[in-house]
């Protein structure tokens, strides 16, 4: 049973992360926030019609609601009366509040539970089973395998189109690739993946799995293939680590995996040279030190043998620096054999002279 | 109908939700105009771990300390947003999704840790996710009123600054006040409003009360002061009717009803303004 849960988790992770990487590239991350919440309305309405939580109509209608969400958001943006961020912020509460009203009012004590919406029920997935080819599988395992296969096939077939439309919309138009069509296909995929995963891991982890690993990968690489590989690596290891921790301490799997994904992102951000605050701070300090030491050397070079300018007691007045700061640099420079003290005056060594003429480009 | 108004608890909920909705509408206009409305969504999700940590430390429900916890968590979330936004090539949208899931995940994780201790007040804290207006007490209403006074003061004393800040940040710098300070003032006041609203509307939907009224008001007027006032009115209307409706109809969740009414007002406003816009053409 444990293996089944882990397998379902990994497959869900892979399918979410795969579609998510294109959303990150297209800068459409918050649409997943909307979709992962609004599909609930589709599930509820389908449930009212069929009275069966395992009916395929649930899946179809929920996917449709995800697409309707995207369509409505775009429609509202097109009126030019509302900006995109606000447009997402209107449609998602509209559907989600309606869902909560319907659940509380009509579906009380039924299987649809408000908490499941957020947390999913990964641990319970092996309980509902289906028999295929004489073997018994959990329903969630079958559905997550299917959605992963569909995702992989889609990305392999439309790899070129996805790449071009994600990076350069103008160019895609020129060579006759319809961005609208690719967008529609991608959104259908995102929506169906969200619906499948929603039940298993809950709305919040769906967003986390789709967006966070892809963002971590996006920080490191500029190549799409590499980005997808890294995304999968981050996503699967995040889920496994998260699951292990949650299992060991017996706490919320969904919560822990979201946190682990976030931590991986933050660590990557801090370690990666391009985006690291630590690195930037260190670089700034290093550059400042180098510049100040060069200034001292240039000063000595320019005033060679001038007792007033270079005297051990007076040099700090001429540079107009605090004594302490200067002494620290001089000590460092002496260690590096750039200058030496003689007759209470500072002099450049041959190495120092060579270095400074190079700096001054003489 | 009048019977209901005589009930003290009902009045508390009615006043609390209505006043909260009005102040949320008023302060929300700023982020809508600055195209940062989803920051409110991310930050309101992010308040959950703050509330849970306070609960874990105290083991009782204390609205005021919950508010403090929520605000501190919100500030941390905002700092993370700034850190990512200023140091990486990742766009704001993605930054918000990362922050939202990280903090909300943390909240859920802590919640599952604290639920092991089987405290009777445990149920109370779960209400913060979806909101439960019925639990509003006198203390909560007082805090909501204080919050709305703060929002009112911000608008009264900083009206001109806010206006310049929204529409022309460069002009703001030129006229000699730091946009950074404005950022902080508006962030803190939005955070306080979000935090007092969470109890009635819930973490997930509270941001709708900041976005919806502002968007609706913008459909009716182009003057800033009119938009702010209209936005507060739209907020108040949805709060008031939401509470009324949910107390008449059986098993209607108050927070979601308020948000639903707000969303309907917004959609209708957009439709009407779109029709008007077409006619003018």
Coordinates of C-alpha atoms in Angstrom, one line a residue, chain A residues 23-24 27-33 37 76 78-98 100-102 104-106 108 114-115 117-119 204-205 207-209 211-212 215-216 218-222 249-252 254-256 258-263 265-266 269-270 274-277 280, chain B residues 31-39 41-42 45 80 83-109 112-114 116 126 129-131 204-205 207-208 211-212 215-216 218-220 222 249-253 255-261 263-264 266-267 270 273-274 277:
Chain A
X23 CA 3.1 28.0 -17.4
X24 CA 6.1 29.5 -15.7
X27 CA 4.2 33.9 -17.0
X28 CA 0.8 32.5 -16.3
X29 CA 1.4 31.0 -12.9
X30 CA -1.5 32.6 -11.0
X31 CA -3.9 31.1 -13.5
X32 CA -3.2 27.7 -11.8
X33 CA -4.3 29.3 -8.6
X37 CA -9.9 26.2 -7.1
X76 CA -12.7 40.1 -19.0
X78 CA -10.4 41.8 -23.4
X79 CA -13.1 44.3 -22.3
X80 CA -10.1 46.5 -21.5
X81 CA -12.0 47.5 -18.3
X82 CA -10.0 45.3 -16.0
X83 CA -6.3 44.3 -15.8
X84 CA -5.3 40.6 -15.8
X85 CA -4.3 40.3 -12.2
X86 CA -7.6 41.7 -11.0
X87 CA -9.5 39.6 -13.5
X88 CA -8.1 36.4 -12.0
X89 CA -9.0 37.9 -8.6
X90 CA -12.6 38.2 -9.6
X91 CA -13.4 34.9 -11.4
X92 CA -11.7 32.6 -8.9
X93 CA -13.6 33.9 -5.9
X94 CA -16.9 33.9 -7.9
X95 CA -16.6 30.2 -8.6
X96 CA -15.0 29.2 -5.4
X97 CA -17.5 31.0 -3.1
X98 CA -20.3 29.4 -5.1
X100 CA -18.3 26.5 -0.9
X101 CA -22.0 27.6 -0.7
X102 CA -23.2 24.6 -2.6
X104 CA -22.2 23.6 2.8
X105 CA -25.8 23.8 1.8
X106 CA -26.4 20.7 -0.2
X108 CA -23.3 18.2 3.8
X114 CA -14.2 21.3 2.3
X115 CA -10.9 20.1 3.8
X117 CA -10.3 20.5 -1.4
X118 CA -7.2 21.9 0.2
X119 CA -5.5 18.8 1.5
X204 CA -2.5 24.1 -2.8
X205 CA -0.1 21.3 -3.6
X207 CA -0.2 24.9 -7.5
X208 CA 3.1 24.2 -5.7
X209 CA 3.9 21.2 -7.9
X211 CA 5.0 26.3 -10.3
X212 CA 7.7 25.9 -7.7
X215 CA 10.7 28.2 -11.1
X216 CA 13.7 26.6 -9.3
X218 CA 14.2 28.4 -14.5
X219 CA 16.6 30.2 -12.2
X220 CA 19.5 27.9 -13.1
X221 CA 19.2 27.1 -16.8
X222 CA 18.4 28.8 -20.1
X249 CA 6.3 12.6 11.9
X250 CA 2.8 11.7 10.9
X251 CA 1.8 15.2 9.7
X252 CA 0.1 16.7 6.6
X254 CA 0.4 18.2 1.4
X255 CA 1.7 20.9 3.7
X256 CA 5.2 19.4 4.1
X258 CA 4.7 22.5 -0.4
X259 CA 7.1 23.7 2.2
X260 CA 9.9 21.4 0.9
X261 CA 9.3 22.7 -2.6
X262 CA 9.5 26.3 -1.3
X263 CA 12.7 25.6 0.6
X265 CA 13.4 27.1 -4.4
X266 CA 14.9 29.5 -1.8
X269 CA 17.9 31.2 -5.3
X270 CA 20.5 31.8 -2.6
X274 CA 22.9 35.2 -10.8
X275 CA 20.2 35.6 -8.2
X276 CA 22.0 35.1 -4.9
X277 CA 21.8 37.9 -2.4
X280 CA 25.8 39.8 -4.6
Chain B
X31 CA -3.6 47.6 -5.1
X32 CA -6.1 47.2 -8.0
X33 CA -4.9 50.5 -9.5
X34 CA -1.3 49.5 -9.0
X35 CA -2.0 46.2 -10.8
X36 CA -0.9 44.3 -7.7
X37 CA -4.2 42.9 -6.7
X38 CA -3.0 39.3 -6.5
X39 CA -0.4 40.3 -3.9
X41 CA -4.3 36.9 -2.4
X42 CA -0.8 35.6 -1.7
X45 CA -2.9 32.9 2.3
X80 CA 10.0 36.9 0.4
X83 CA 13.5 39.1 -2.2
X84 CA 12.5 37.0 -5.2
X85 CA 11.3 39.9 -7.2
X86 CA 14.4 42.0 -6.8
X87 CA 17.0 39.3 -7.2
X88 CA 15.7 37.0 -9.9
X89 CA 14.2 37.1 -13.4
X90 CA 11.1 35.4 -12.1
X91 CA 7.9 37.5 -12.8
X92 CA 5.6 38.8 -10.1
X93 CA 2.9 36.2 -10.9
X94 CA 5.2 33.3 -10.4
X95 CA 6.7 34.9 -7.3
X96 CA 3.2 35.1 -5.8
X97 CA 2.4 31.5 -6.6
X98 CA 5.7 30.4 -4.9
X99 CA 5.1 32.5 -1.8
X100 CA 1.5 31.5 -1.5
X101 CA 2.1 27.7 -1.6
X102 CA 5.1 27.9 0.7
X103 CA 3.4 29.8 3.4
X104 CA 0.0 28.1 3.1
X105 CA 1.8 24.7 3.1
X106 CA 3.6 25.8 6.2
X107 CA 0.3 26.7 7.8
X108 CA -1.2 23.3 6.9
X109 CA 1.8 21.5 8.2
X112 CA -1.5 19.1 11.4
X113 CA 1.2 19.2 14.1
X114 CA -1.1 21.1 16.5
X116 CA -2.3 16.0 17.3
X126 CA -9.7 25.6 11.2
X129 CA -9.4 28.8 6.4
X130 CA -13.0 29.1 5.1
X131 CA -14.2 31.7 7.6
X204 CA -8.8 31.8 0.8
X205 CA -11.5 34.3 -0.1
X207 CA -8.6 38.8 -1.0
X208 CA -11.7 38.9 -3.1
X211 CA -10.2 43.3 -5.3
X212 CA -13.9 43.0 -6.2
X215 CA -12.8 46.7 -9.8
X216 CA -16.6 47.4 -9.6
X218 CA -13.6 51.6 -11.4
X219 CA -16.4 50.7 -13.9
X220 CA -18.5 53.6 -12.7
X222 CA -12.8 57.8 -13.3
X249 CA -31.5 30.9 4.4
X250 CA -30.6 27.8 6.2
X251 CA -27.0 26.5 6.1
X252 CA -25.6 29.3 4.0
X253 CA -22.0 30.1 4.8
X255 CA -18.2 34.5 4.2
X256 CA -18.8 32.8 0.9
X257 CA -22.2 34.4 0.5
X258 CA -20.6 37.8 1.0
X259 CA -17.9 37.1 -1.6
X260 CA -20.4 35.6 -4.0
X261 CA -22.6 38.7 -3.9
X263 CA -18.5 38.9 -7.3
X264 CA -21.9 39.2 -8.9
X266 CA -18.4 43.1 -10.0
X267 CA -19.4 41.0 -13.0
X270 CA -18.1 45.2 -15.8
X273 CA -19.7 49.5 -18.3
X274 CA -18.8 47.4 -21.3
X277 CA -18.4 51.8 -23.6

